[in-house]
Amino acid sequence: MSNLVTFIIGQTQAQTFVGLLLLIAVFFYVGLITIGGGQVAITIMQEVIVERFALLPASDFFNMVAISESTPGPIGINIATYIGTELYGWAGGIFTTLGEVMPSIICIMLIARFFGKFSEKKIVKAAFSTLRPAVSGVIAVAAVKIIVLALVVTSGFDLRHISTWNEFCFSGLSTVFYFLCLIVLFKTKLHPVFIILAGGVFGAFFLQS
C-alpha cells in the first residue's frame, strides 16, 4: 500500500499524464463514497488528499475550502475543480470535476430507475434512518478540523494525539470574530456570503503576520 501511495504522490507531483488519471480516480472514489453532501466530501477529501497522499498541506486545503464555500455551486465540486486546476491547470480542473460528479450522475440515474420500487420497504427506510446520524458524525469531524485550523494558534497541537493537547491555545481575535459570526448567523437572516466577505476583510486588516 505504501508503494502505491508513493507512486501516486510521485506521478501527481511530477504532473504526468498518469498522475492526472490517478487524480481523476481519486476524485471518482471521493464522489462515490460521499453520502450526505459537500460537507461530508470535505472530510473525505482531507483524509485522501492531505493525509493519505500528501498532495497538499492542510492549510492550503482548508484555504481552498474557504474559497469554495464563497463561490456558487456545490462545495465538493468546487474543491475538486480548484485542486485539479491548482495541480494540472484548467484541463486538470475539468477532468477532476468530471471524476467527482460521475458517480453522482450514475447513482441518480439508477435511483430514478429503481428507487420507486423499493422506497417503501422496511429495510430501505431503516437504512436511511441510520444514514442520517452517520452522515452527521462525518460532517461534525469536518467542522472540528476546520475550527482547529482556524482558531488554534499552536502548530504542535494535533487533535488525534492526546499528548499534544497541552499545547492547545486559541487565537484571541479569531475566536472573538468566530463567536460574533455565530451570533449574527443565529440571530439574523443575513446571507452567509456577507459573513464570509466580512471574514476576509477582518483577516486582511487584523490578522496580517
Short mmCIF file of C-alpha atoms in Angstrom, two decimals:
data_model
loop_
_atom_site.label_atom_id
_atom_site.label_comp_id
_atom_site.label_asym_id
_atom_site.label_seq_id
_atom_site.Cartn_x
_atom_site.Cartn_y
_atom_site.Cartn_z
CA MET A 1 0.00 0.00 0.00
CA SER A 2 2.83 2.40 0.87
CA ASN A 3 4.42 1.75 -2.53
CA LEU A 4 1.15 2.64 -4.26
CA VAL A 5 0.82 5.85 -2.24
CA THR A 6 4.42 6.79 -3.07
CA PHE A 7 3.78 6.10 -6.75
CA ILE A 8 0.62 8.25 -6.82
CA ILE A 9 2.35 11.10 -4.99
CA GLY A 10 5.34 10.97 -7.34
CA GLN A 11 3.25 10.89 -10.52
CA THR A 12 0.97 13.70 -9.37
CA GLN A 13 3.74 15.98 -8.16
CA ALA A 14 5.59 15.39 -11.45
CA GLN A 15 2.33 16.37 -13.23
CA THR A 16 2.45 13.39 -15.57
CA PHE A 17 -0.50 12.11 -17.59
CA VAL A 18 -0.60 9.02 -15.37
CA GLY A 19 -0.75 11.33 -12.36
CA LEU A 20 -3.75 13.12 -13.85
CA LEU A 21 -5.53 9.80 -14.41
CA LEU A 22 -4.78 8.81 -10.82
CA LEU A 23 -6.11 12.16 -9.56
CA ILE A 24 -9.31 11.65 -11.57
CA ALA A 25 -9.61 8.18 -10.00
CA VAL A 26 -9.14 9.68 -6.53
CA PHE A 27 -11.97 12.16 -7.10
CA PHE A 28 -14.17 9.46 -8.61
CA TYR A 29 -13.60 7.49 -5.39
CA VAL A 30 -14.43 10.56 -3.28
CA GLY A 31 -17.60 11.20 -5.27
CA LEU A 32 -18.59 7.54 -4.99
CA ILE A 33 -18.36 7.30 -1.19
CA THR A 34 -19.60 10.81 -0.36
CA ILE A 35 -23.08 10.39 1.11
CA GLY A 36 -24.53 13.47 2.74
CA GLY A 37 -23.37 16.37 0.62
CA GLY A 38 -20.35 18.59 0.26
CA GLN A 39 -19.61 18.87 3.99
CA VAL A 40 -19.00 15.11 4.05
CA ALA A 41 -16.80 15.48 0.96
CA ILE A 42 -14.56 17.88 2.92
CA THR A 43 -13.76 15.18 5.48
CA ILE A 44 -13.15 12.53 2.83
CA MET A 45 -11.05 14.81 0.60
CA GLN A 46 -9.00 15.95 3.58
CA GLU A 47 -8.28 12.35 4.54
CA VAL A 48 -7.41 11.30 0.98
CA ILE A 49 -5.75 14.42 -0.48
CA VAL A 50 -3.96 15.72 2.62
CA GLU A 51 -3.39 12.82 5.00
CA ARG A 52 -3.08 9.76 2.77
CA PHE A 53 -1.45 11.11 -0.39
CA ALA A 54 0.03 14.38 0.94
CA LEU A 55 -0.81 16.21 -2.28
CA LEU A 56 -1.49 19.44 -0.40
CA PRO A 57 -0.67 20.79 3.09
CA ALA A 58 -3.65 21.07 5.44
CA SER A 59 -3.53 24.88 5.48
CA ASP A 60 -3.72 25.08 1.65
CA PHE A 61 -6.57 22.56 1.59
CA PHE A 62 -8.70 24.48 4.07
CA ASN A 63 -7.95 27.73 2.26
CA MET A 64 -9.46 26.00 -0.78
CA VAL A 65 -12.45 25.03 1.37
CA ALA A 66 -12.96 28.68 2.36
CA ILE A 67 -12.75 29.79 -1.28
CA SER A 68 -15.10 27.01 -2.40
CA GLU A 69 -17.62 27.98 0.30
CA SER A 70 -17.69 31.55 -1.01
CA THR A 71 -18.30 30.64 -4.65
CA PRO A 72 -21.51 29.39 -6.31
CA GLY A 73 -22.11 25.66 -6.68
CA PRO A 74 -21.71 22.50 -4.56
CA ILE A 75 -18.64 22.70 -2.35
CA GLY A 76 -17.39 19.19 -3.20
CA ILE A 77 -17.35 20.00 -6.91
CA ASN A 78 -15.76 23.40 -6.28
CA ILE A 79 -12.95 21.80 -4.27
CA ALA A 80 -12.36 19.16 -6.95
CA THR A 81 -12.18 21.86 -9.63
CA TYR A 82 -9.87 24.02 -7.53
CA ILE A 83 -7.45 21.20 -6.66
CA GLY A 84 -7.38 19.89 -10.23
CA THR A 85 -6.65 23.37 -11.56
CA GLU A 86 -4.02 24.00 -8.88
CA LEU A 87 -2.14 20.80 -9.75
CA TYR A 88 -2.77 20.46 -13.51
CA GLY A 89 -4.11 23.73 -14.85
CA TRP A 90 -7.53 24.30 -16.39
CA ALA A 91 -7.59 20.86 -18.08
CA GLY A 92 -6.96 19.21 -14.72
CA GLY A 93 -9.80 21.21 -13.22
CA ILE A 94 -12.20 19.99 -15.90
CA PHE A 95 -11.23 16.32 -15.60
CA THR A 96 -11.16 16.20 -11.79
CA THR A 97 -14.60 17.81 -11.78
CA LEU A 98 -15.88 15.12 -14.15
CA GLY A 99 -14.34 12.48 -11.92
CA GLU A 100 -16.11 13.96 -8.89
CA VAL A 101 -19.58 14.19 -10.48
CA MET A 102 -19.69 10.95 -12.49
CA PRO A 103 -20.60 8.69 -9.51
CA SER A 104 -23.49 11.02 -8.64
CA ILE A 105 -24.76 11.01 -12.22
CA ILE A 106 -24.61 7.21 -12.40
CA CYS A 107 -26.24 6.76 -8.97
CA ILE A 108 -29.05 9.24 -9.65
CA MET A 109 -29.84 7.54 -12.95
CA LEU A 110 -30.04 4.17 -11.18
CA ILE A 111 -32.12 5.60 -8.33
CA ALA A 112 -34.52 7.27 -10.76
CA ARG A 113 -34.93 3.91 -12.46
CA PHE A 114 -35.34 1.61 -9.45
CA PHE A 115 -35.88 3.56 -6.19
CA GLY A 116 -39.64 3.87 -6.57
CA LYS A 117 -39.98 0.11 -6.39
CA PHE A 118 -38.06 -0.22 -3.11
CA SER A 119 -38.58 3.08 -1.24
CA GLU A 120 -41.45 1.76 0.89
CA LYS A 121 -39.69 -1.40 2.00
CA LYS A 122 -38.87 -1.51 5.73
CA ILE A 123 -35.22 -2.36 5.19
CA VAL A 124 -34.74 0.69 2.93
CA LYS A 125 -36.44 3.00 5.45
CA ALA A 126 -34.32 1.55 8.26
CA ALA A 127 -31.15 2.11 6.24
CA PHE A 128 -31.99 5.77 5.65
CA SER A 129 -32.85 6.32 9.32
CA THR A 130 -29.33 5.26 10.35
CA LEU A 131 -27.63 7.06 7.48
CA ARG A 132 -28.62 10.43 8.96
CA PRO A 133 -26.68 10.15 12.26
CA ALA A 134 -23.71 8.61 10.44
CA VAL A 135 -23.58 11.50 7.98
CA SER A 136 -23.99 14.00 10.83
CA GLY A 137 -20.94 12.49 12.53
CA VAL A 138 -18.82 12.81 9.39
CA ILE A 139 -19.90 16.44 8.98
CA ALA A 140 -19.01 17.09 12.63
CA VAL A 141 -15.49 15.77 12.04
CA ALA A 142 -15.01 18.20 9.14
CA ALA A 143 -16.32 21.08 11.27
CA VAL A 144 -13.96 20.29 14.16
CA LYS A 145 -10.93 20.06 11.87
CA ILE A 146 -11.71 23.41 10.27
CA ILE A 147 -12.31 25.06 13.66
CA VAL A 148 -8.98 23.75 14.99
CA LEU A 149 -7.11 25.01 11.94
CA ALA A 150 -8.85 28.39 12.05
CA LEU A 151 -8.73 29.11 15.78
CA VAL A 152 -5.82 27.17 17.30
CA VAL A 153 -2.51 29.04 17.01
CA THR A 154 -0.02 26.36 18.18
CA SER A 155 1.38 24.26 15.34
CA GLY A 156 2.24 21.33 17.63
CA PHE A 157 -1.39 20.61 18.56
CA ASP A 158 -2.94 17.53 16.98
CA LEU A 159 -6.49 16.57 17.94
CA ARG A 160 -5.73 12.88 17.35
CA HIS A 161 -2.84 12.74 19.84
CA ILE A 162 -3.71 13.40 23.47
CA SER A 163 -0.05 14.07 24.30
CA THR A 164 -0.23 17.33 22.28
CA TRP A 165 -3.38 18.66 23.94
CA ASN A 166 -1.31 20.64 26.47
CA GLU A 167 -0.23 22.84 23.53
CA PHE A 168 -3.84 23.80 22.79
CA CYS A 169 -4.22 27.58 22.56
CA PHE A 170 -6.90 29.70 20.88
CA SER A 171 -6.19 32.75 18.77
CA GLY A 172 -7.95 35.54 20.66
CA LEU A 173 -9.03 37.73 17.74
CA SER A 174 -10.08 34.81 15.54
CA THR A 175 -12.10 33.25 18.38
CA VAL A 176 -13.93 36.52 19.13
CA PHE A 177 -14.75 37.00 15.46
CA TYR A 178 -15.91 33.36 15.21
CA PHE A 179 -18.45 33.76 18.02
CA LEU A 180 -19.64 37.09 16.63
CA CYS A 181 -20.31 35.34 13.32
CA LEU A 182 -22.24 32.58 15.11
CA ILE A 183 -24.41 35.13 16.91
CA VAL A 184 -25.14 37.05 13.71
CA LEU A 185 -26.00 33.87 11.79
CA PHE A 186 -28.31 32.55 14.51
CA LYS A 187 -29.99 35.85 15.37
CA THR A 188 -30.39 37.43 11.92
CA LYS A 189 -31.30 36.46 8.39
CA LEU A 190 -28.05 37.85 6.96
CA HIS A 191 -26.86 35.80 4.00
CA PRO A 192 -23.74 33.70 4.82
CA VAL A 193 -21.87 35.19 1.87
CA PHE A 194 -21.68 38.50 3.76
CA ILE A 195 -20.20 36.70 6.77
CA ILE A 196 -17.55 35.18 4.50
CA LEU A 197 -16.76 38.57 2.98
CA ALA A 198 -16.54 40.08 6.47
CA GLY A 199 -14.12 37.32 7.42
CA GLY A 200 -11.87 38.19 4.51
CA VAL A 201 -11.89 41.88 5.41
CA PHE A 202 -11.28 41.11 9.11
CA GLY A 203 -8.29 38.91 8.32
CA ALA A 204 -6.82 41.42 5.88
CA PHE A 205 -6.89 44.24 8.47
CA PHE A 206 -6.28 42.47 11.79
CA LEU A 207 -4.52 39.14 11.19
CA GLN A 208 -1.65 40.04 8.90
CA SER A 209 1.53 38.31 10.08
#
